[in-house]
Tab-separated table of C-alpha atoms and ligand atoms in Angstrom:
chain	number	residue	atom	x	y	z
I	1	UNK	CA	64.669	-103.373	49.672
I	2	UNK	CA	64.821	-100.036	49.349
I	3	UNK	CA	61.335	-99.466	48.130
I	4	UNK	CA	60.577	-100.904	51.205
I	5	UNK	CA	62.620	-98.678	53.429
I	6	UNK	CA	61.115	-95.847	52.070
I	7	UNK	CA	57.494	-96.876	52.337
I	8	UNK	CA	58.062	-97.617	55.968
I	9	UNK	CA	59.293	-94.755	56.489
I	10	UNK	CA	57.168	-92.992	54.859
I	11	UNK	CA	54.066	-94.795	56.554
I	12	UNK	CA	55.900	-93.299	59.875
I	13	UNK	CA	56.442	-90.131	58.910
I	14	UNK	CA	52.492	-90.230	57.469
I	15	UNK	CA	51.314	-91.696	60.892
I	16	UNK	CA	53.348	-89.345	62.844
I	17	UNK	CA	52.024	-86.531	60.561
I	18	UNK	CA	48.988	-85.409	63.055
I	19	UNK	CA	51.586	-84.999	66.350
I	20	UNK	CA	51.667	-80.890	66.182
I	21	UNK	CA	51.159	-80.070	70.183
I	22	UNK	CA	50.012	-80.392	73.586
I	23	UNK	CA	47.165	-82.901	73.331
I	24	UNK	CA	45.295	-84.167	76.449
I	25	UNK	CA	45.169	-88.386	76.940
I	26	UNK	CA	42.084	-89.833	75.317
I	27	UNK	CA	42.807	-93.358	74.337
I	28	UNK	CA	41.017	-95.309	76.900
I	29	UNK	CA	43.699	-98.409	75.739
I	30	UNK	CA	44.567	-100.203	78.745
I	31	UNK	CA	47.745	-97.643	79.799
I	32	UNK	CA	46.876	-97.704	82.879
I	33	UNK	CA	46.497	-100.940	83.682
I	34	UNK	CA	49.750	-101.621	81.984
I	35	UNK	CA	51.394	-98.730	84.341
I	36	UNK	CA	50.106	-100.730	87.442
I	37	UNK	CA	51.786	-103.958	85.864
I	38	UNK	CA	55.276	-102.018	85.609
I	39	UNK	CA	55.304	-100.969	88.741
I	40	UNK	CA	53.744	-103.811	90.749
I	41	UNK	CA	56.673	-105.663	88.487
I	42	UNK	CA	59.702	-103.184	89.373
I	43	UNK	CA	57.892	-102.895	92.711
I	44	UNK	CA	57.581	-99.032	93.072
I	45	UNK	CA	55.832	-97.162	90.062
I	46	UNK	CA	57.480	-94.918	87.671
I	47	UNK	CA	58.687	-91.700	87.788
I	48	UNK	CA	55.368	-89.971	86.154
I	49	UNK	CA	53.263	-92.062	83.984
I	50	UNK	CA	55.203	-92.393	80.746
I	51	UNK	CA	54.918	-95.237	78.642
I	52	UNK	CA	55.730	-93.802	74.987
I	53	UNK	CA	52.796	-94.986	72.461
I	54	UNK	CA	56.119	-95.046	70.287
I	55	UNK	CA	55.167	-92.145	67.715
I	56	UNK	CA	56.841	-88.758	67.676
I	57	UNK	CA	57.296	-86.345	66.028
I	58	UNK	CA	60.811	-83.759	66.717
I	59	UNK	CA	60.459	-82.648	70.151
I	60	UNK	CA	57.385	-83.751	71.178
I	61	UNK	CA	56.076	-87.153	71.714
I	62	UNK	CA	52.837	-89.224	72.012
I	63	UNK	CA	52.186	-91.519	75.312
I	64	UNK	CA	50.317	-94.648	74.987
I	65	UNK	CA	46.896	-93.408	76.523
I	66	UNK	CA	47.027	-90.360	73.404
I	67	UNK	CA	48.822	-87.524	74.885
I	68	UNK	CA	51.368	-85.983	73.715
I	69	UNK	CA	53.741	-84.072	75.249
I	70	UNK	CA	57.030	-81.751	75.282
I	71	UNK	CA	60.063	-83.957	75.932
I	72	UNK	CA	62.678	-81.671	77.482
I	73	UNK	CA	64.659	-84.168	78.890
I	74	UNK	CA	65.059	-87.270	76.769
I	75	UNK	CA	65.208	-89.907	78.751
I	76	UNK	CA	67.799	-88.167	80.828
I	77	UNK	CA	69.696	-87.281	77.624
I	78	UNK	CA	69.325	-90.046	75.098
I	79	UNK	CA	67.480	-88.522	71.863
I	80	UNK	CA	69.592	-85.746	70.370
I	81	UNK	CA	67.293	-85.585	67.442
I	82	UNK	CA	64.355	-86.222	69.042
I	83	UNK	CA	61.150	-88.168	68.193
I	84	UNK	CA	60.444	-90.631	64.860
I	85	UNK	CA	63.577	-88.386	63.426
I	86	UNK	CA	63.579	-90.101	59.641
I	87	UNK	CA	67.041	-90.250	59.819
I	88	UNK	CA	67.608	-92.269	62.435
I	89	UNK	CA	64.617	-94.159	61.861
I	90	UNK	CA	66.890	-95.249	58.300
I	91	UNK	CA	69.586	-95.726	60.254
I	92	UNK	CA	68.710	-97.396	62.817
I	93	UNK	CA	66.378	-100.132	59.938
I	94	UNK	CA	69.669	-100.625	58.081
I	95	UNK	CA	71.412	-101.612	60.842
I	96	UNK	CA	68.160	-103.931	62.090
I	97	UNK	CA	68.321	-105.530	58.828
I	98	UNK	CA	71.977	-106.248	58.818
I	99	UNK	CA	73.492	-109.600	60.325
I	100	UNK	CA	73.239	-109.578	63.983
I	101	UNK	CA	71.705	-107.696	66.425
I	102	UNK	CA	74.473	-107.318	69.190
I	103	UNK	CA	78.421	-106.969	68.375
I	104	UNK	CA	81.319	-107.598	70.827
I	105	UNK	CA	85.310	-107.507	70.492
I	106	UNK	CA	85.854	-110.855	69.448
I	107	UNK	CA	82.816	-110.176	66.800
I	108	UNK	CA	82.870	-106.584	65.403
I	109	UNK	CA	80.844	-105.419	61.933
I	110	UNK	CA	81.491	-102.635	60.390
I	111	UNK	CA	79.154	-100.319	62.434
I	112	UNK	CA	81.642	-101.018	65.288
I	113	UNK	CA	84.379	-99.778	63.330
I	114	UNK	CA	82.352	-97.149	62.178
I	115	UNK	CA	81.371	-96.083	65.335
I	116	UNK	CA	85.298	-96.275	66.787
I	117	UNK	CA	86.538	-93.845	63.130
I	118	UNK	CA	83.907	-90.971	63.584
I	119	UNK	CA	84.566	-91.529	67.665
I	120	UNK	CA	88.594	-90.534	66.400
I	121	UNK	CA	87.669	-88.622	63.585
I	122	UNK	CA	86.343	-86.124	66.901
I	123	UNK	CA	89.034	-87.107	69.882
I	124	UNK	CA	89.907	-84.819	72.001
I	125	UNK	CA	93.491	-83.928	72.588
I	126	UNK	CA	95.567	-86.238	73.421
I	127	UNK	CA	93.088	-89.260	73.354
I	128	UNK	CA	93.613	-90.792	70.226
I	129	UNK	CA	92.252	-94.117	71.530
I	130	UNK	CA	88.688	-95.115	71.777
I	131	UNK	CA	86.605	-98.436	73.183
I	132	UNK	CA	83.327	-99.340	72.552
I	133	UNK	CA	80.389	-100.085	75.845
I	134	UNK	CA	77.313	-100.277	76.457
I	135	UNK	CA	76.670	-97.815	79.086
I	136	UNK	CA	78.039	-95.170	80.862
I	137	UNK	CA	78.283	-96.525	83.933
I	138	UNK	CA	80.451	-99.577	81.903
I	139	UNK	CA	82.590	-96.516	80.101
I	140	UNK	CA	83.747	-95.524	83.273
I	141	UNK	CA	84.160	-98.542	84.732
I	142	UNK	CA	86.246	-99.288	81.630
I	143	UNK	CA	88.152	-95.760	82.099
I	144	UNK	CA	88.525	-96.619	86.222
I	145	UNK	CA	90.642	-100.337	85.621
I	146	UNK	CA	92.830	-98.639	83.331
I	147	UNK	CA	93.662	-95.440	85.472
I	148	UNK	CA	94.076	-98.148	88.058
I	149	UNK	CA	96.790	-100.301	85.891
I	150	UNK	CA	98.803	-97.512	85.402
I	151	UNK	CA	98.934	-96.169	88.537
I	152	UNK	CA	99.938	-99.190	90.127
I	153	UNK	CA	99.591	-99.444	93.127
I	154	UNK	CA	98.010	-96.160	93.572
I	155	UNK	CA	94.261	-96.926	93.671
I	156	UNK	CA	92.397	-94.125	95.589
I	157	UNK	CA	90.518	-91.582	92.491
I	158	UNK	CA	89.799	-87.928	93.666
I	159	UNK	CA	86.009	-87.032	92.993
I	160	UNK	CA	84.062	-83.942	93.487
I	161	UNK	CA	81.398	-82.730	95.738
I	162	UNK	CA	78.079	-83.778	93.765
I	163	UNK	CA	80.260	-85.732	91.682
I	164	UNK	CA	78.238	-88.433	89.185
I	165	UNK	CA	79.903	-91.798	87.634
I	166	UNK	CA	77.325	-94.346	87.746
I	167	UNK	CA	75.531	-96.845	89.568
I	168	UNK	CA	78.184	-99.389	89.815
I	169	UNK	CA	79.114	-101.077	92.939
I	170	UNK	CA	82.317	-99.706	92.663
I	171	UNK	CA	81.212	-96.083	90.856
I	172	UNK	CA	78.836	-95.797	93.220
I	173	UNK	CA	81.621	-94.868	95.960
I	174	UNK	CA	82.612	-92.511	93.055
I	175	UNK	CA	79.598	-90.606	93.085
I	176	UNK	CA	78.765	-88.121	95.828
I	177	UNK	CA	75.117	-88.935	96.607
I	178	UNK	CA	73.929	-90.538	99.911
I	179	UNK	CA	70.992	-91.897	98.056
I	180	UNK	CA	73.331	-94.705	95.126
I	181	UNK	CA	75.468	-96.151	97.885
I	182	UNK	CA	72.832	-96.038	100.957
I	183	UNK	CA	73.115	-99.945	102.357
I	184	UNK	CA	76.957	-100.737	100.298
I	185	UNK	CA	80.009	-100.839	101.887
I	186	UNK	CA	83.245	-97.644	102.043
I	187	UNK	CA	86.106	-99.000	100.853
I	188	UNK	CA	87.271	-95.897	100.682
I	189	UNK	CA	87.971	-95.810	97.132
I	190	UNK	CA	87.045	-91.600	96.707
I	191	UNK	CA	88.305	-88.524	97.891
I	192	UNK	CA	86.332	-86.349	98.741
I	193	UNK	CA	87.256	-82.526	97.177
I	194	UNK	CA	85.483	-79.609	97.430
I	195	UNK	CA	83.722	-78.145	93.636
I	196	UNK	CA	83.914	-74.539	93.156
I	197	UNK	CA	81.450	-72.318	94.910
I	198	UNK	CA	80.599	-69.145	92.793
I	199	UNK	CA	79.857	-67.802	96.412
I	200	UNK	CA	84.049	-68.321	97.731
I	201	UNK	CA	86.489	-65.838	96.279
I	202	UNK	CA	89.397	-68.266	97.125
I	203	UNK	CA	87.524	-71.396	95.806
I	204	UNK	CA	90.464	-72.116	93.259
I	205	UNK	CA	92.815	-72.031	96.622
I	206	UNK	CA	90.610	-74.252	98.768
I	207	UNK	CA	90.016	-76.642	95.898
I	208	UNK	CA	93.435	-76.639	95.694
I	209	UNK	CA	94.606	-77.336	98.519
I	210	UNK	CA	92.326	-79.826	99.481
I	211	UNK	CA	94.028	-81.776	96.805
I	212	UNK	CA	97.141	-81.855	98.050
I	213	UNK	CA	96.302	-82.070	101.171
I	214	UNK	CA	94.731	-85.696	100.295
I	215	UNK	CA	97.498	-86.584	98.580
I	216	UNK	CA	99.732	-85.586	101.972
I	217	UNK	CA	97.648	-88.261	104.137
I	218	UNK	CA	97.392	-91.212	100.566
I	219	UNK	CA	100.985	-90.763	99.720
I	220	UNK	CA	101.013	-92.942	96.943
I	221	UNK	CA	98.074	-93.919	96.858
I	222	UNK	CA	96.395	-91.189	94.688
I	223	UNK	CA	95.315	-92.933	91.450
I	224	UNK	CA	93.269	-89.958	89.801
I	225	UNK	CA	90.708	-86.768	89.937
I	226	UNK	CA	87.238	-87.385	88.316
I	227	UNK	CA	85.857	-84.843	86.795
I	228	UNK	CA	82.821	-83.353	84.676
I	229	UNK	CA	82.717	-79.949	83.318
I	230	UNK	CA	79.269	-79.350	84.421
I	231	UNK	CA	77.741	-81.780	87.042
I	232	UNK	CA	74.486	-83.004	85.493
I	233	UNK	CA	72.940	-85.701	88.340
I	234	UNK	CA	74.833	-82.650	90.852
I	235	UNK	CA	72.780	-79.588	90.125
I	236	UNK	CA	74.046	-78.179	87.043
I	237	UNK	CA	77.477	-76.864	88.599
I	238	UNK	CA	79.666	-74.787	86.872
I	239	UNK	CA	83.274	-73.575	87.568
I	240	UNK	CA	85.342	-71.253	84.912
I	241	UNK	CA	87.612	-72.505	83.140
I	242	UNK	CA	90.490	-71.763	85.344
I	243	UNK	CA	89.163	-73.362	87.873
I	244	UNK	CA	89.329	-76.174	86.178
I	245	UNK	CA	93.330	-75.502	83.989
I	246	UNK	CA	94.768	-74.972	87.623
I	247	UNK	CA	93.275	-78.351	89.503
I	248	UNK	CA	94.386	-80.151	86.568
I	249	UNK	CA	97.730	-78.984	85.926
I	250	UNK	CA	98.239	-79.612	89.502
I	251	UNK	CA	97.168	-82.879	89.132
I	252	UNK	CA	99.043	-83.766	86.335
I	253	UNK	CA	101.827	-82.448	87.793
I	254	UNK	CA	101.535	-84.419	91.179
I	255	UNK	CA	101.202	-87.684	88.641
I	256	UNK	CA	97.522	-87.858	89.103
I	257	UNK	CA	95.225	-89.010	85.638
I	258	UNK	CA	93.068	-86.120	84.592
I	259	UNK	CA	89.670	-88.141	84.234
I	260	UNK	CA	87.613	-86.261	81.928
I	261	UNK	CA	83.489	-87.970	82.603
I	262	UNK	CA	81.366	-86.490	79.147
I	263	UNK	CA	78.975	-88.781	79.745
I	264	UNK	CA	76.389	-86.140	79.712
I	265	UNK	CA	78.173	-83.675	78.257
I	266	UNK	CA	79.534	-84.890	74.775
I	267	UNK	CA	77.897	-83.119	71.719
I	268	UNK	CA	75.349	-80.887	74.031
I	269	UNK	CA	77.564	-77.617	74.710
I	270	UNK	CA	78.153	-76.862	71.899
I	271	UNK	CA	81.028	-78.384	70.240
I	272	UNK	CA	81.615	-82.321	70.252
I	273	UNK	CA	83.717	-81.684	73.576
I	274	UNK	CA	83.080	-80.223	76.703
I	275	UNK	CA	86.793	-79.588	77.036
I	276	UNK	CA	87.353	-78.199	73.559
I	277	UNK	CA	85.049	-75.374	74.432
I	278	UNK	CA	86.708	-74.830	77.692
I	279	UNK	CA	90.434	-74.784	75.804
I	280	UNK	CA	91.073	-77.840	78.136
I	281	UNK	CA	91.227	-80.722	76.002
I	282	UNK	CA	95.339	-81.044	76.321
I	283	UNK	CA	94.662	-81.430	79.784
I	284	UNK	CA	92.774	-84.883	79.405
I	285	UNK	CA	93.782	-88.079	79.709
I	286	UNK	CA	90.450	-90.542	79.900
I	287	UNK	CA	87.614	-89.311	78.612
I	288	UNK	CA	84.189	-90.736	78.808
I	289	UNK	CA	81.428	-90.855	76.720
I	290	UNK	CA	77.889	-92.110	76.647
I	291	UNK	CA	73.853	-91.005	76.038
I	292	UNK	CA	73.395	-89.560	72.509
I	293	UNK	CA	75.678	-91.717	71.074
I	294	UNK	CA	73.262	-94.575	71.875
I	295	UNK	CA	76.553	-96.532	73.232
I	296	UNK	CA	79.409	-95.429	75.740
I	297	UNK	CA	83.100	-95.385	74.994
I	298	UNK	CA	86.554	-94.445	76.733
I	299	UNK	CA	88.718	-92.530	75.484
I	300	UNK	CA	92.616	-92.559	76.481
I	301	UNK	CA	95.669	-91.580	75.480
I	302	UNK	CA	98.962	-93.441	74.455
I	303	UNK	CA	100.246	-93.827	77.549
I	304	UNK	CA	97.172	-95.377	79.134
I	305	UNK	CA	96.457	-97.881	76.462
I	306	UNK	CA	96.215	-100.917	78.338
I	307	UNK	CA	97.422	-104.414	78.760
I	308	UNK	CA	95.560	-106.584	76.506
I	309	UNK	CA	92.784	-108.944	79.115
I	310	UNK	CA	91.858	-105.745	80.821
I	311	UNK	CA	88.970	-104.022	80.065
I	312	UNK	CA	86.635	-106.366	77.619
I	313	UNK	CA	83.457	-107.724	78.164
I	314	UNK	CA	80.879	-109.995	75.527
I	315	UNK	CA	79.142	-107.516	74.282
I	316	UNK	CA	80.071	-103.703	72.614
I	317	UNK	CA	77.181	-102.434	71.360
I	318	UNK	CA	74.008	-103.270	69.870
I	319	UNK	CA	74.294	-102.682	66.237
I	320	UNK	CA	71.566	-100.491	66.146
I	321	UNK	CA	73.060	-98.148	68.922
I	322	UNK	CA	76.680	-98.738	67.605
I	323	UNK	CA	75.327	-97.178	64.355
I	324	UNK	CA	73.645	-94.973	65.636
I	325	UNK	CA	76.258	-93.513	67.642
I	326	UNK	CA	78.378	-92.702	64.130
I	327	UNK	CA	75.516	-91.013	62.719
I	328	UNK	CA	75.319	-88.488	65.565
I	329	UNK	CA	78.837	-87.564	65.614
I	330	UNK	CA	78.348	-87.300	61.200
I	331	UNK	CA	75.555	-84.961	62.158
I	332	UNK	CA	76.237	-82.915	64.872
I	333	UNK	CA	79.184	-81.151	62.235
I	334	UNK	CA	77.870	-82.478	58.883
I	335	UNK	CA	74.110	-80.417	59.908
I	336	UNK	CA	75.855	-77.398	62.070
I	337	UNK	CA	74.907	-78.319	65.293
I	338	UNK	CA	78.632	-77.798	66.562
I	339	UNK	CA	80.720	-74.234	66.711
I	340	UNK	CA	80.568	-71.277	67.606
I	341	UNK	CA	78.254	-70.150	65.258
I	342	UNK	CA	76.211	-73.651	64.826
I	343	UNK	CA	72.708	-74.344	66.332
I	344	UNK	CA	73.431	-75.403	69.554
I	345	UNK	CA	75.191	-71.962	70.687
I	346	UNK	CA	71.681	-70.541	69.348
I	347	UNK	CA	69.550	-72.367	71.219
I	348	UNK	CA	71.869	-71.667	74.067
I	349	UNK	CA	71.149	-68.327	73.125
I	350	UNK	CA	67.405	-68.499	73.483
I	351	UNK	CA	67.059	-70.340	76.596
I	352	UNK	CA	69.755	-67.821	78.100
I	353	UNK	CA	66.991	-64.900	77.242
I	354	UNK	CA	63.819	-66.724	77.910
I	355	UNK	CA	65.487	-67.436	81.407
I	356	UNK	CA	67.170	-64.562	82.228
I	357	UNK	CA	63.292	-62.800	82.118
I	358	UNK	CA	61.806	-65.241	84.071
I	359	UNK	CA	64.398	-64.646	87.037
I	360	UNK	CA	64.523	-61.404	86.105
I	361	UNK	CA	60.761	-61.305	86.584
I	362	UNK	CA	60.693	-62.949	89.651
I	363	UNK	CA	59.395	-66.765	88.788
I	364	UNK	CA	62.379	-68.635	89.015
I	365	UNK	CA	65.407	-68.213	91.459
I	366	UNK	CA	68.594	-68.070	89.028
I	367	UNK	CA	69.788	-70.237	86.261
I	368	UNK	CA	71.988	-72.507	83.790
I	369	UNK	CA	71.538	-72.025	80.256
I	370	UNK	CA	75.152	-74.087	77.985
I	371	UNK	CA	73.960	-75.856	74.766
I	372	UNK	CA	71.244	-77.287	75.300
I	373	UNK	CA	71.705	-78.080	79.082
I	374	UNK	CA	69.768	-75.449	81.205
I	375	UNK	CA	68.276	-75.887	84.619
I	376	UNK	CA	66.711	-73.316	86.593
I	377	UNK	CA	66.305	-73.170	90.729
I	378	UNK	CA	61.933	-72.040	91.230
I	379	UNK	CA	61.432	-70.314	94.173
I	380	UNK	CA	60.159	-73.359	95.646
I	381	UNK	CA	63.353	-75.383	95.796
I	382	UNK	CA	62.559	-78.097	98.361
I	383	UNK	CA	62.768	-81.242	96.961
I	384	UNK	CA	58.828	-82.047	97.584
I	385	UNK	CA	58.117	-79.107	95.757
I	386	UNK	CA	60.705	-79.170	93.190
I	387	UNK	CA	59.313	-83.133	92.306
I	388	UNK	CA	55.444	-81.741	92.585
I	389	UNK	CA	56.206	-79.278	89.995
I	390	UNK	CA	57.597	-81.605	87.768
I	391	UNK	CA	54.791	-83.628	87.973
I	392	UNK	CA	52.317	-80.777	86.972
I	393	UNK	CA	54.185	-79.476	84.574
I	394	UNK	CA	54.004	-83.577	82.657
I	395	UNK	CA	50.176	-83.351	83.561
I	396	UNK	CA	50.674	-80.375	81.492
I	397	UNK	CA	52.113	-81.415	78.765
I	398	UNK	CA	56.162	-80.729	79.803
I	399	UNK	CA	58.636	-83.562	80.051
I	400	UNK	CA	61.523	-82.639	82.525
I	401	UNK	CA	63.508	-83.651	85.932
I	402	UNK	CA	65.058	-82.691	88.743
I	403	UNK	CA	69.109	-82.850	89.729
I	404	UNK	CA	70.857	-81.747	92.926
I	405	UNK	CA	71.947	-83.742	96.062
I	406	UNK	CA	70.333	-81.579	98.574
I	407	UNK	CA	67.958	-78.007	98.606
I	408	UNK	CA	68.088	-75.758	96.533
I	409	UNK	CA	66.583	-78.916	94.436
I	410	UNK	CA	66.426	-77.344	90.247
I	411	UNK	CA	64.291	-77.970	87.245
I	412	UNK	CA	66.171	-79.660	84.347
I	413	UNK	CA	66.608	-79.432	80.294
I	414	UNK	CA	68.532	-82.236	78.423
I	415	UNK	CA	66.821	-80.684	75.244
I	416	UNK	CA	66.872	-82.459	71.691
I	417	UNK	CA	68.988	-80.188	70.077
I	418	UNK	CA	68.971	-81.328	66.647
I	419	UNK	CA	65.362	-81.127	66.395
I	420	UNK	CA	64.430	-77.954	68.569
I	421	UNK	CA	65.161	-74.117	67.874
I	422	UNK	CA	64.404	-71.076	68.918
I	423	UNK	CA	60.911	-70.935	67.416
I	424	UNK	CA	60.203	-74.236	69.200
I	425	UNK	CA	59.542	-72.848	72.352
I	426	UNK	CA	57.448	-70.134	73.249
I	427	UNK	CA	54.300	-73.023	73.695
I	428	UNK	CA	56.683	-75.347	76.062
I	429	UNK	CA	58.161	-72.277	78.102
I	430	UNK	CA	54.339	-70.660	78.090
I	431	UNK	CA	53.276	-74.141	80.266
I	432	UNK	CA	56.550	-74.065	82.405
I	433	UNK	CA	55.473	-70.190	83.309
I	434	UNK	CA	51.912	-71.087	84.485
I	435	UNK	CA	52.599	-74.132	86.901
I	436	UNK	CA	55.739	-72.242	88.427
I	437	UNK	CA	52.985	-68.973	88.892
I	438	UNK	CA	50.480	-72.227	91.004
A	1	LIG	C1	78.079	-87.622	84.263
A	1	LIG	C2	77.698	-88.785	84.256
A	1	LIG	N1	78.753	-90.531	84.164
A	1	LIG	C3	78.420	-91.314	84.094
A	1	LIG	C4	76.475	-91.712	83.648
A	1	LIG	C5	76.340	-93.581	84.203
A	1	LIG	O1	75.724	-93.243	82.805
A	1	LIG	P1	74.602	-94.372	82.018
A	1	LIG	O2	73.641	-94.170	83.368
A	1	LIG	O3	74.162	-94.446	81.161
A	1	LIG	O4	75.560	-95.559	83.362
A	1	LIG	C6	75.975	-90.498	84.131
A	1	LIG	C7	74.559	-90.666	83.847
A	1	LIG	O5	73.272	-90.216	83.834
A	1	LIG	C8	76.364	-89.314	84.048
A	1	LIG	O6	75.279	-88.382	83.846
């Protein structure tokens, strides 16, 4: 078996060796028909005509039409180690060859235990317990139920402007995006709290006042505050540590759970958790993770340990996903990605320099770069202009996406920091600069 695995991995690597840079489409292999079929069956086309060929090398992905593009969005933050990564393929291959393809809470295998052990080894602050699940939304659904059980009969959730929590029926209400909830009932689960506004000197005080006003308006009914430390979907908005610490301390004093949604930020900001980067780990009661882990989980403190039967479900994770999740955590530290002098911080520095030059040269209005999360505001920032820019970038060989719920919309990147160094940034940023100049 070992020889076969090595031969397969060698084969895969040899096949990807010709992927060395951006390339235009060149394979009239019916991709157009496939895309049309996908559009017909879904009832709408894909955002851009992306059907992967199944091959790639590092941050470069090959599409089924033979084109090669820089993947700076990684399926909205999933494949942190990029494409064709030998170790990921090996872990996936071994897991795929084991007994069962998918595991549940009643039938966990070694991979389930290893995923939980890896996660608990890096658990932030008091959140020493963890339950795995398949999607970020499911981890957040579990968080919601755990919190409500603990805080019963309180049930409302404070959430920030531009928050994103997921697209399930309950989470769509907590998410602050009208598109997510058009035609859905408003059951009053979410209580709106303004997020930090860097333009307002009194922003923190205003948020604290609004929290207190919400508690007065709904006495005994507010269970938790849901928070992303860097708002992803909402536009890559940040706030200083002092804002979060004041808000979290107020919530804890008032008996609310602090529910930190790290589904997008986990492993990406230069530490395992953005909570650690900001020195806030001790203040979280419940934390959720997903995306780059190829699965998801809710972490919680002993106080929040739910009664049996509250959270479970048939599926806990695909065997491949659980094995990869454990290995991603291992690699983040073994390969020096996290930490103050880690590779993610080095990439962040390079991104900050490049984006700073673009802003100073008037190419863009502003930018955010934290770890391998980056966003920029183009000079033309209405939704149509930003989508048009993203589609032109795609045609030119760079995959990115957008963020925000109103103008100014931003172009965002969730870079595959696990396989990308500052030396790789010149070609993709040349493409970006060229298209911004059109
Ligand atoms: C902060 C945050 N929470 C929750 C989710 C939902 O995760 P999923 O799409 O895996 O259900 C996302 C996904 O983008 C997210 O960014």
